[in-house]
Amino acid sequence: MKYKLAIFDLDGTILDTLDDLTDSLNHVLAEHCYGLHTKEEVRGFVGNGIHKLIERAVPTGTSSNDIENVYNEFSEYYKIHCTDKTKPYEGIPDMLMKIRSAGYRTAVVS
């Protein structure tokens, strides 16, 4: 066996978190009377962390103070709602069981 370990990212690789991200983001944006985003738009905003997601989602020209407020409110709201719709991608649990049964160790780095 050439490899002994398989390492995975969690969000967007093992778990489909996009619905909860979209719902949480839109909840906070609505609280600030900012425009809402579709799931596909949010998919395009994802990458480089939650702060970057917020920066991409708020209207152009939003002050850094307002961005921080949205970020903090999103973080609190998402903590409560991050598992409302989140689930493993189809086939992931079976794949993980198969590679572990084959003798590979698994880890998540996220």
Short mmCIF file of N, CA and C in Angstrom, two decimals:
data_model
loop_
_atom_site.label_atom_id
_atom_site.label_comp_id
_atom_site.label_asym_id
_atom_site.label_seq_id
_atom_site.Cartn_x
_atom_site.Cartn_y
_atom_site.Cartn_z
N MET A 1 0.85 -1.16 0.00
CA MET A 1 0.00 0.00 0.00
C MET A 1 0.90 1.24 0.00
N LYS A 2 0.78 2.07 -1.03
CA LYS A 2 1.63 3.24 -1.17
C LYS A 2 1.28 4.33 -0.15
N TYR A 3 0.00 4.52 0.09
CA TYR A 3 -0.45 5.55 1.02
C TYR A 3 -1.09 4.89 2.23
N LYS A 4 -1.01 5.57 3.38
CA LYS A 4 -1.60 5.04 4.60
C LYS A 4 -2.67 5.97 5.18
N LEU A 5 -2.74 7.18 4.66
CA LEU A 5 -3.61 8.18 5.24
C LEU A 5 -4.30 8.98 4.13
N ALA A 6 -5.58 9.25 4.32
CA ALA A 6 -6.34 10.13 3.42
C ALA A 6 -6.82 11.31 4.25
N ILE A 7 -6.50 12.52 3.81
CA ILE A 7 -6.87 13.73 4.54
C ILE A 7 -7.89 14.50 3.70
N PHE A 8 -8.97 14.94 4.36
CA PHE A 8 -10.05 15.63 3.67
C PHE A 8 -10.32 16.99 4.30
N ASP A 9 -10.80 17.89 3.50
CA ASP A 9 -11.38 19.13 3.98
C ASP A 9 -12.82 18.82 4.37
N LEU A 10 -13.41 19.58 5.26
CA LEU A 10 -14.76 19.30 5.72
C LEU A 10 -15.80 20.04 4.89
N ASP A 11 -15.81 21.36 4.96
CA ASP A 11 -16.82 22.16 4.28
C ASP A 11 -16.62 22.10 2.77
N GLY A 12 -17.65 21.66 2.09
CA GLY A 12 -17.61 21.63 0.63
C GLY A 12 -16.91 20.43 0.04
N THR A 13 -16.35 19.57 0.87
CA THR A 13 -15.71 18.35 0.39
C THR A 13 -16.43 17.14 0.96
N ILE A 14 -16.50 17.05 2.27
CA ILE A 14 -17.24 15.97 2.92
C ILE A 14 -18.69 16.41 3.16
N LEU A 15 -18.86 17.63 3.63
CA LEU A 15 -20.19 18.14 3.96
C LEU A 15 -20.66 19.20 2.98
N ASP A 16 -21.91 19.10 2.59
CA ASP A 16 -22.55 20.12 1.77
C ASP A 16 -23.15 21.15 2.73
N THR A 17 -22.46 22.26 2.89
CA THR A 17 -22.85 23.31 3.84
C THR A 17 -23.49 24.52 3.16
N LEU A 18 -23.64 24.46 1.84
CA LEU A 18 -24.04 25.64 1.09
C LEU A 18 -25.42 26.16 1.46
N ASP A 19 -26.38 25.28 1.72
CA ASP A 19 -27.71 25.76 2.08
C ASP A 19 -27.69 26.55 3.40
N ASP A 20 -26.99 26.02 4.39
CA ASP A 20 -26.92 26.73 5.67
C ASP A 20 -26.13 28.03 5.56
N LEU A 21 -25.07 28.03 4.75
CA LEU A 21 -24.33 29.27 4.52
C LEU A 21 -25.22 30.32 3.86
N THR A 22 -25.95 29.89 2.84
CA THR A 22 -26.83 30.81 2.12
C THR A 22 -27.93 31.35 3.02
N ASP A 23 -28.59 30.47 3.74
CA ASP A 23 -29.67 30.90 4.63
C ASP A 23 -29.17 31.85 5.72
N SER A 24 -28.03 31.52 6.31
CA SER A 24 -27.48 32.36 7.38
C SER A 24 -27.03 33.72 6.84
N LEU A 25 -26.37 33.69 5.70
CA LEU A 25 -25.93 34.93 5.08
C LEU A 25 -27.12 35.83 4.76
N ASN A 26 -28.13 35.27 4.12
CA ASN A 26 -29.30 36.07 3.74
C ASN A 26 -30.06 36.58 4.96
N HIS A 27 -30.08 35.81 6.02
CA HIS A 27 -30.73 36.28 7.25
C HIS A 27 -30.05 37.56 7.75
N VAL A 28 -28.74 37.53 7.81
CA VAL A 28 -28.00 38.69 8.33
C VAL A 28 -28.06 39.85 7.34
N LEU A 29 -27.96 39.56 6.05
CA LEU A 29 -28.05 40.64 5.07
C LEU A 29 -29.42 41.33 5.15
N ALA A 30 -30.47 40.56 5.32
CA ALA A 30 -31.82 41.13 5.44
C ALA A 30 -31.91 42.03 6.67
N GLU A 31 -31.27 41.63 7.77
CA GLU A 31 -31.28 42.44 8.99
C GLU A 31 -30.66 43.82 8.75
N HIS A 32 -29.75 43.88 7.78
CA HIS A 32 -29.07 45.14 7.45
C HIS A 32 -29.68 45.82 6.23
N CYS A 33 -30.78 45.27 5.73
CA CYS A 33 -31.46 45.81 4.53
C CYS A 33 -30.56 45.80 3.31
N TYR A 34 -29.68 44.79 3.23
CA TYR A 34 -28.86 44.57 2.05
C TYR A 34 -29.56 43.56 1.16
N GLY A 35 -29.21 43.56 -0.11
CA GLY A 35 -29.79 42.60 -1.04
C GLY A 35 -29.41 41.17 -0.69
N LEU A 36 -30.31 40.25 -1.02
CA LEU A 36 -30.08 38.83 -0.75
C LEU A 36 -29.42 38.18 -1.96
N HIS A 37 -28.89 36.97 -1.74
CA HIS A 37 -28.17 36.26 -2.80
C HIS A 37 -28.72 34.86 -2.99
N THR A 38 -28.66 34.40 -4.22
CA THR A 38 -29.05 33.03 -4.52
C THR A 38 -27.98 32.06 -4.03
N LYS A 39 -28.34 30.82 -3.97
CA LYS A 39 -27.40 29.77 -3.58
C LYS A 39 -26.20 29.74 -4.54
N GLU A 40 -26.48 29.94 -5.82
CA GLU A 40 -25.38 29.92 -6.80
C GLU A 40 -24.45 31.13 -6.63
N GLU A 41 -25.02 32.27 -6.29
CA GLU A 41 -24.18 33.44 -6.02
C GLU A 41 -23.30 33.18 -4.80
N VAL A 42 -23.89 32.62 -3.75
CA VAL A 42 -23.11 32.33 -2.54
C VAL A 42 -22.02 31.31 -2.85
N ARG A 43 -22.32 30.32 -3.69
CA ARG A 43 -21.29 29.36 -4.10
C ARG A 43 -20.08 30.08 -4.68
N GLY A 44 -20.33 31.13 -5.44
CA GLY A 44 -19.25 31.91 -6.03
C GLY A 44 -18.49 32.77 -5.03
N PHE A 45 -19.12 33.08 -3.91
CA PHE A 45 -18.47 33.89 -2.87
C PHE A 45 -17.60 33.05 -1.94
N VAL A 46 -17.84 31.74 -1.89
CA VAL A 46 -17.16 30.86 -0.95
C VAL A 46 -15.71 30.66 -1.38
N GLY A 47 -14.85 30.61 -0.39
CA GLY A 47 -13.42 30.40 -0.60
C GLY A 47 -12.66 31.47 0.16
N ASN A 48 -11.66 31.10 0.88
CA ASN A 48 -10.82 32.02 1.65
C ASN A 48 -11.47 32.49 2.94
N GLY A 49 -12.43 31.73 3.47
CA GLY A 49 -12.96 31.99 4.79
C GLY A 49 -14.25 32.81 4.82
N ILE A 50 -14.85 32.81 6.01
CA ILE A 50 -16.14 33.47 6.21
C ILE A 50 -16.01 34.99 6.05
N HIS A 51 -14.93 35.57 6.52
CA HIS A 51 -14.80 37.02 6.39
C HIS A 51 -14.82 37.43 4.92
N LYS A 52 -14.14 36.67 4.09
CA LYS A 52 -14.12 36.96 2.66
C LYS A 52 -15.50 36.76 2.05
N LEU A 53 -16.24 35.75 2.52
CA LEU A 53 -17.62 35.54 2.08
C LEU A 53 -18.45 36.79 2.34
N ILE A 54 -18.32 37.33 3.54
CA ILE A 54 -19.08 38.52 3.92
C ILE A 54 -18.66 39.71 3.04
N GLU A 55 -17.37 39.90 2.85
CA GLU A 55 -16.88 41.00 2.02
C GLU A 55 -17.46 40.93 0.60
N ARG A 56 -17.56 39.73 0.08
CA ARG A 56 -18.07 39.55 -1.28
C ARG A 56 -19.59 39.72 -1.35
N ALA A 57 -20.27 39.47 -0.25
CA ALA A 57 -21.73 39.46 -0.26
C ALA A 57 -22.37 40.82 0.00
N VAL A 58 -21.69 41.66 0.77
CA VAL A 58 -22.27 42.97 1.07
C VAL A 58 -22.14 43.88 -0.15
N PRO A 59 -22.95 44.93 -0.21
CA PRO A 59 -22.87 45.84 -1.35
C PRO A 59 -21.50 46.51 -1.45
N THR A 60 -21.08 46.77 -2.67
CA THR A 60 -19.83 47.50 -2.91
C THR A 60 -19.89 48.83 -2.18
N GLY A 61 -18.80 49.16 -1.53
CA GLY A 61 -18.72 50.42 -0.81
C GLY A 61 -19.15 50.34 0.65
N THR A 62 -19.52 49.13 1.10
CA THR A 62 -19.88 48.96 2.51
C THR A 62 -18.66 49.26 3.37
N SER A 63 -18.85 50.02 4.43
CA SER A 63 -17.72 50.39 5.29
C SER A 63 -17.14 49.17 5.99
N SER A 64 -15.88 49.27 6.36
CA SER A 64 -15.24 48.15 7.06
C SER A 64 -15.91 47.90 8.41
N ASN A 65 -16.41 48.93 9.04
CA ASN A 65 -17.13 48.77 10.31
C ASN A 65 -18.41 47.97 10.10
N ASP A 66 -19.14 48.29 9.05
CA ASP A 66 -20.37 47.55 8.74
C ASP A 66 -20.07 46.11 8.35
N ILE A 67 -18.99 45.90 7.62
CA ILE A 67 -18.58 44.53 7.26
C ILE A 67 -18.29 43.73 8.52
N GLU A 68 -17.60 44.34 9.48
CA GLU A 68 -17.31 43.65 10.74
C GLU A 68 -18.58 43.32 11.50
N ASN A 69 -19.54 44.24 11.50
CA ASN A 69 -20.82 43.98 12.17
C ASN A 69 -21.55 42.81 11.52
N VAL A 70 -21.60 42.79 10.19
CA VAL A 70 -22.26 41.70 9.47
C VAL A 70 -21.52 40.39 9.76
N TYR A 71 -20.20 40.43 9.73
CA TYR A 71 -19.40 39.24 10.01
C TYR A 71 -19.70 38.69 11.41
N ASN A 72 -19.70 39.56 12.40
CA ASN A 72 -19.95 39.12 13.78
C ASN A 72 -21.36 38.56 13.94
N GLU A 73 -22.34 39.21 13.34
CA GLU A 73 -23.72 38.73 13.42
C GLU A 73 -23.88 37.40 12.68
N PHE A 74 -23.24 37.30 11.51
CA PHE A 74 -23.28 36.04 10.77
C PHE A 74 -22.69 34.92 11.61
N SER A 75 -21.54 35.16 12.21
CA SER A 75 -20.86 34.13 13.01
C SER A 75 -21.75 33.62 14.13
N GLU A 76 -22.41 34.52 14.82
CA GLU A 76 -23.30 34.11 15.91
C GLU A 76 -24.51 33.32 15.38
N TYR A 77 -25.10 33.81 14.31
CA TYR A 77 -26.28 33.15 13.76
C TYR A 77 -25.91 31.77 13.19
N TYR A 78 -24.80 31.71 12.48
CA TYR A 78 -24.37 30.45 11.85
C TYR A 78 -24.02 29.38 12.89
N LYS A 79 -23.48 29.78 14.04
CA LYS A 79 -23.19 28.82 15.11
C LYS A 79 -24.44 28.04 15.49
N ILE A 80 -25.57 28.71 15.48
CA ILE A 80 -26.84 28.10 15.88
C ILE A 80 -27.47 27.31 14.73
N HIS A 81 -27.26 27.75 13.50
CA HIS A 81 -27.97 27.20 12.34
C HIS A 81 -27.07 26.44 11.35
N CYS A 82 -25.85 26.14 11.75
CA CYS A 82 -24.91 25.52 10.80
C CYS A 82 -25.22 24.06 10.48
N THR A 83 -26.15 23.47 11.21
CA THR A 83 -26.50 22.07 10.92
C THR A 83 -27.97 21.89 10.55
N ASP A 84 -28.66 23.00 10.25
CA ASP A 84 -30.07 22.90 9.88
C ASP A 84 -30.27 22.03 8.64
N LYS A 85 -29.46 22.27 7.62
CA LYS A 85 -29.59 21.55 6.34
C LYS A 85 -28.30 20.85 5.91
N THR A 86 -27.22 21.08 6.63
CA THR A 86 -25.92 20.51 6.27
C THR A 86 -25.97 18.99 6.36
N LYS A 87 -25.37 18.35 5.36
CA LYS A 87 -25.34 16.89 5.30
C LYS A 87 -24.13 16.46 4.48
N PRO A 88 -23.71 15.21 4.64
CA PRO A 88 -22.62 14.72 3.79
C PRO A 88 -23.08 14.67 2.34
N TYR A 89 -22.16 14.89 1.44
CA TYR A 89 -22.47 14.70 0.03
C TYR A 89 -22.80 13.24 -0.21
N GLU A 90 -23.63 13.00 -1.20
CA GLU A 90 -24.03 11.63 -1.52
C GLU A 90 -22.80 10.77 -1.79
N GLY A 91 -22.75 9.63 -1.18
CA GLY A 91 -21.67 8.67 -1.40
C GLY A 91 -20.48 8.84 -0.46
N ILE A 92 -20.39 9.96 0.21
CA ILE A 92 -19.22 10.21 1.07
C ILE A 92 -19.15 9.24 2.25
N PRO A 93 -20.23 9.03 3.01
CA PRO A 93 -20.11 8.08 4.12
C PRO A 93 -19.67 6.69 3.67
N ASP A 94 -20.21 6.20 2.58
CA ASP A 94 -19.81 4.87 2.06
C ASP A 94 -18.35 4.87 1.63
N MET A 95 -17.92 5.92 0.96
CA MET A 95 -16.53 6.00 0.52
C MET A 95 -15.59 6.00 1.72
N LEU A 96 -15.93 6.76 2.75
CA LEU A 96 -15.08 6.79 3.94
C LEU A 96 -15.00 5.43 4.61
N MET A 97 -16.13 4.73 4.69
CA MET A 97 -16.13 3.39 5.29
C MET A 97 -15.28 2.43 4.45
N LYS A 98 -15.36 2.52 3.14
CA LYS A 98 -14.58 1.63 2.26
C LYS A 98 -13.09 1.86 2.41
N ILE A 99 -12.67 3.11 2.41
CA ILE A 99 -11.22 3.33 2.50
C ILE A 99 -10.70 2.97 3.90
N ARG A 100 -11.52 3.17 4.92
CA ARG A 100 -11.09 2.76 6.27
C ARG A 100 -11.04 1.24 6.36
N SER A 101 -12.00 0.55 5.75
CA SER A 101 -12.00 -0.92 5.73
C SER A 101 -10.81 -1.47 4.97
N ALA A 102 -10.32 -0.70 4.01
CA ALA A 102 -9.14 -1.11 3.23
C ALA A 102 -7.83 -0.85 3.96
N GLY A 103 -7.93 -0.30 5.19
CA GLY A 103 -6.73 -0.12 5.99
C GLY A 103 -6.17 1.29 5.99
N TYR A 104 -6.82 2.21 5.32
CA TYR A 104 -6.35 3.59 5.32
C TYR A 104 -6.86 4.32 6.56
N ARG A 105 -6.04 5.17 7.09
CA ARG A 105 -6.47 6.05 8.17
C ARG A 105 -7.05 7.30 7.51
N THR A 106 -7.96 7.96 8.20
CA THR A 106 -8.56 9.17 7.66
C THR A 106 -8.44 10.30 8.65
N ALA A 107 -8.40 11.52 8.11
CA ALA A 107 -8.34 12.72 8.95
C ALA A 107 -9.05 13.87 8.23
N VAL A 108 -9.47 14.82 9.02
CA VAL A 108 -10.07 16.03 8.48
C VAL A 108 -9.22 17.22 8.91
N VAL A 109 -8.85 18.03 7.95
CA VAL A 109 -8.14 19.29 8.20
C VAL A 109 -9.00 20.38 7.58
N SER A 110 -9.52 21.25 8.41
CA SER A 110 -10.44 22.25 7.88
C SER A 110 -10.19 23.59 8.52
#
